[in-house]
Coordinates of C-alpha atoms in Angstrom, one line a residue:
Chain A
E1 CA 20.1 5.8 10.5
A2 CA 16.7 8.1 9.9
Q3 CA 13.8 5.6 9.3
V4 CA 10.3 5.0 9.9
T5 CA 9.6 1.5 11.5
Q6 CA 6.8 -0.6 10.7
N7 CA 5.7 -4.0 12.2
P8 CA 4.8 -6.0 11.6
R9 CA 5.8 -6.3 7.8
Y10 CA 3.5 -9.3 6.7
L11 CA 0.1 -10.3 8.8
I12 CA -2.5 -12.6 7.9
T13 CA -5.2 -12.6 11.0
V14 CA -9.1 -13.4 10.7
T15 CA -12.3 -11.3 10.5
G16 CA -13.1 -9.3 13.3
K17 CA -9.4 -10.3 15.4
K18 CA -8.2 -6.7 16.8
L19 CA -4.7 -6.2 15.9
T20 CA -2.2 -2.9 15.7
V21 CA 0.1 -2.0 13.2
T22 CA 3.0 -0.1 15.3
C23 CA 4.7 2.7 13.7
S24 CA 8.1 4.3 15.1
Q25 CA 10.1 7.1 13.6
N26 CA 13.7 8.3 14.9
M27 CA 13.5 11.8 13.8
N28 CA 11.8 13.7 15.8
H29 CA 8.9 14.5 13.3
E30 CA 6.1 16.2 14.4
Y31 CA 3.8 15.0 11.3
M32 CA 2.3 11.4 10.8
S33 CA 0.3 9.7 8.8
W34 CA -1.2 6.3 7.8
Y35 CA -2.0 5.4 3.9
R36 CA -2.9 2.4 2.3
Q37 CA -2.0 1.1 -1.1
D38 CA -4.4 -0.9 -3.4
P39 CA -4.1 -1.5 -6.4
G40 CA -5.6 1.0 -9.5
L41 CA -6.3 3.1 -6.5
G42 CA -2.8 4.5 -5.3
L43 CA -2.5 5.3 -1.9
R44 CA -5.3 6.9 0.1
Q45 CA -4.4 9.0 3.9
I46 CA -6.3 7.0 6.5
Y47 CA -5.2 9.3 9.4
Y48 CA -2.7 11.9 10.0
S49 CA -1.3 12.9 13.5
M50 CA 0.0 17.2 13.6
N51 CA 1.6 16.1 16.9
V52 CA 1.3 14.9 19.9
E53 CA -2.2 14.3 21.3
V54 CA -3.7 15.6 17.7
T55 CA -4.7 13.1 14.8
D56 CA -7.3 13.5 12.3
K57 CA -9.0 11.8 10.1
G58 CA -8.1 11.4 6.5
D59 CA -9.5 10.0 3.4
V60 CA -10.6 6.1 4.4
P61 CA -10.6 6.4 8.1
E62 CA -13.4 3.8 8.7
G63 CA -12.3 1.0 10.5
Y64 CA -9.4 2.2 11.7
K65 CA -8.0 4.4 14.7
V66 CA -5.2 5.7 15.9
S67 CA -3.2 7.2 18.4
R68 CA -0.5 9.6 19.1
K69 CA 1.1 9.5 22.7
E70 CA 4.1 9.9 21.9
K71 CA 5.9 12.0 19.7
R72 CA 7.9 9.0 17.9
N73 CA 5.0 6.3 17.4
F74 CA 1.8 6.3 15.9
P75 CA 0.2 3.2 15.9
L76 CA -2.7 1.9 13.7
I77 CA -5.1 -0.3 15.4
L78 CA -8.3 -2.1 13.6
E79 CA -10.4 -3.0 16.5
S80 CA -12.5 -5.3 13.8
P81 CA -11.0 -6.1 10.7
S82 CA -13.5 -7.3 7.3
P83 CA -11.9 -8.4 4.1
N84 CA -12.1 -5.4 2.4
Q85 CA -9.2 -3.9 4.7
T86 CA -6.9 -6.2 3.1
S87 CA -4.3 -3.9 1.8
L88 CA -0.6 -2.4 1.7
Y89 CA -0.3 -0.1 4.7
F90 CA 2.4 3.0 4.9
C91 CA 3.4 5.0 8.0
A92 CA 5.2 8.0 6.7
S93 CA 6.5 10.7 8.7
S94 CA 7.6 14.5 7.9
L95 CA 9.8 17.4 9.6
G96 CA 6.5 20.6 8.9
R97 CA 3.5 19.5 7.6
A98 CA 2.2 17.1 4.7
N99 CA 3.9 19.6 2.2
T100 CA 7.5 18.4 3.1
E101 CA 9.5 15.8 2.4
A102 CA 8.1 12.5 3.8
F103 CA 9.6 9.7 5.3
F104 CA 8.1 6.1 4.4
G105 CA 8.0 3.0 6.3
Q106 CA 8.9 -0.3 4.3
G107 CA 4.9 -1.4 4.5
T108 CA 2.5 -3.9 5.9
R109 CA 0.9 -6.4 3.6
L110 CA -2.1 -7.2 5.8
T111 CA -4.9 -10.1 4.4
V112 CA -8.1 -10.5 6.3
V113 CA -10.0 -13.7 5.8
Chain B
D1 CA -13.4 12.5 -7.9
Q2 CA -10.0 11.6 -8.3
Q3 CA -8.3 14.8 -7.6
V4 CA -4.7 13.7 -9.1
K5 CA -4.1 11.7 -12.0
Q6 CA -1.8 10.1 -14.0
N7 CA -3.2 9.0 -17.0
S8 CA -0.3 6.4 -18.0
P9 CA -0.3 3.5 -15.9
S10 CA 3.0 2.9 -17.2
L11 CA 6.2 3.9 -20.0
S12 CA 9.0 2.2 -21.3
V13 CA 12.0 3.7 -22.0
Q14 CA 15.6 3.1 -23.4
E15 CA 18.9 3.8 -21.4
G16 CA 20.3 7.4 -22.1
R17 CA 16.8 8.6 -23.1
I18 CA 14.3 11.2 -21.2
S19 CA 11.6 9.5 -19.2
I20 CA 8.8 11.9 -19.3
L21 CA 5.5 11.1 -17.0
N22 CA 3.3 13.4 -16.4
C23 CA 0.2 14.2 -14.3
D24 CA -2.8 16.1 -13.7
Y25 CA -4.4 18.1 -10.6
T26 CA -8.2 19.5 -10.6
N27 CA -7.8 21.4 -7.5
S28 CA -6.6 24.9 -8.0
M29 CA -5.9 25.0 -4.5
F30 CA -3.2 22.8 -4.5
D31 CA -0.4 24.7 -3.4
Y32 CA 2.4 22.0 -3.5
F33 CA 3.5 18.9 -5.5
L34 CA 5.8 16.0 -5.0
W35 CA 7.4 13.1 -6.8
Y36 CA 7.6 9.7 -5.2
K37 CA 9.7 6.4 -6.4
K38 CA 9.0 3.4 -5.7
Y39 CA 10.7 0.1 -5.8
P40 CA 8.8 -3.3 -4.8
A41 CA 8.5 -4.4 -1.4
E42 CA 9.9 -0.8 -0.2
G43 CA 8.0 2.1 1.3
P44 CA 7.8 5.4 -1.2
T45 CA 11.2 7.7 -1.4
F46 CA 11.0 11.3 -1.6
L47 CA 12.3 12.5 -5.4
I48 CA 11.6 16.1 -6.2
S49 CA 8.8 18.8 -5.4
I50 CA 7.9 22.0 -6.4
S51 CA 5.9 24.9 -5.1
S52 CA 3.0 26.4 -6.8
I53 CA 5.1 29.8 -7.1
K54 CA 7.6 28.3 -9.3
D55 CA 7.4 26.8 -12.6
K56 CA 10.5 24.4 -12.9
N57 CA 12.8 22.8 -10.2
E58 CA 15.9 21.0 -11.2
D59 CA 17.9 18.5 -9.2
G60 CA 20.8 16.4 -11.0
R61 CA 18.9 14.3 -13.6
F62 CA 15.3 15.1 -12.2
T63 CA 13.5 17.9 -13.1
V64 CA 9.9 18.9 -12.6
F65 CA 7.8 21.1 -14.3
L66 CA 4.4 22.8 -13.2
N67 CA 1.8 24.8 -15.4
K68 CA -0.7 26.0 -13.0
S69 CA -3.0 27.3 -16.1
A70 CA -3.4 23.7 -17.4
K71 CA -3.2 22.7 -13.9
H72 CA -0.1 19.6 -15.2
L73 CA 3.1 18.7 -14.1
S74 CA 5.8 16.8 -15.4
L75 CA 8.5 14.8 -14.2
H76 CA 11.7 14.7 -16.9
I77 CA 14.3 12.3 -15.9
V78 CA 17.4 12.4 -18.3
P79 CA 19.2 10.8 -18.9
S80 CA 17.4 7.7 -17.8
Q81 CA 18.9 4.7 -16.3
P82 CA 18.0 1.0 -15.4
G83 CA 18.0 1.4 -12.0
D84 CA 15.3 4.5 -12.4
S85 CA 12.9 1.2 -13.0
A86 CA 10.4 2.0 -10.5
V87 CA 6.9 3.2 -9.6
Y88 CA 6.4 6.7 -9.8
F89 CA 3.9 8.6 -7.9
C90 CA 2.5 12.3 -8.5
A91 CA 1.4 14.0 -5.3
A92 CA -0.2 17.4 -4.2
A93 CA -0.2 19.1 -0.9
N94 CA -3.5 20.5 0.5
Q95 CA -3.1 24.5 1.2
A96 CA -3.4 23.4 5.5
G97 CA -0.6 21.0 5.0
T98 CA -2.2 18.0 6.3
A99 CA -2.4 15.6 3.5
L100 CA -1.1 14.6 0.6
I101 CA -3.5 13.4 -2.6
F102 CA -1.4 11.0 -4.5
G103 CA -2.0 10.0 -8.1
K104 CA -2.3 6.0 -8.9
G105 CA 1.1 5.7 -10.0
T106 CA 3.1 5.3 -13.6
T107 CA 5.6 2.7 -13.6
L108 CA 8.7 3.2 -15.2
S109 CA 10.8 0.9 -17.3
V110 CA 14.1 1.6 -18.2
S111 CA 15.8 -0.9 -20.5
S112 CA 19.4 -1.5 -21.2

């Protein structure tokens, strides 16, 4: 089954404790991206990757890092989480660029206290 | 400044009727538009898209209309079904194809 898998689905952490949210896709897609969804703000792009070892900032990259060492994986790293990073996070992948159909993961609900 | 706007946070429709969800954009350089549907506790799923060289695209009960001069697109669902109740996001792709810019979403409720 074609899918994008994120882990964990839910996470509560404390300010400053480094964490990683994993994202993996099994469709051999080149393009992957991270979004955060906040009430009243819709989905905003954090980082994207056009291919292995090619990553770039989206609209709201502050406080986040990513890496793309393999085509299937695109982890999101929060080196020192803060409460304003409490949000619902989605990973997405698509075969071509962002203007092609994107497949989204089920989301990670992160709470930073 | 918001580049993709969905000005109606919610819409209620009776089963069998038409649902019309609207979306406006400000950047004339956007050349591809997509609609995604999202159920609670799930990720968004792709619904339908339209290129800027077209003014209409149809897929079953779903039709998207694009009015470039007005920078406006709309999603029509006919007939609406209770299973269509979800949040609908309009998104625009930048010309480089590197980003999707989403609207804030419209919650559609279809009552039987």
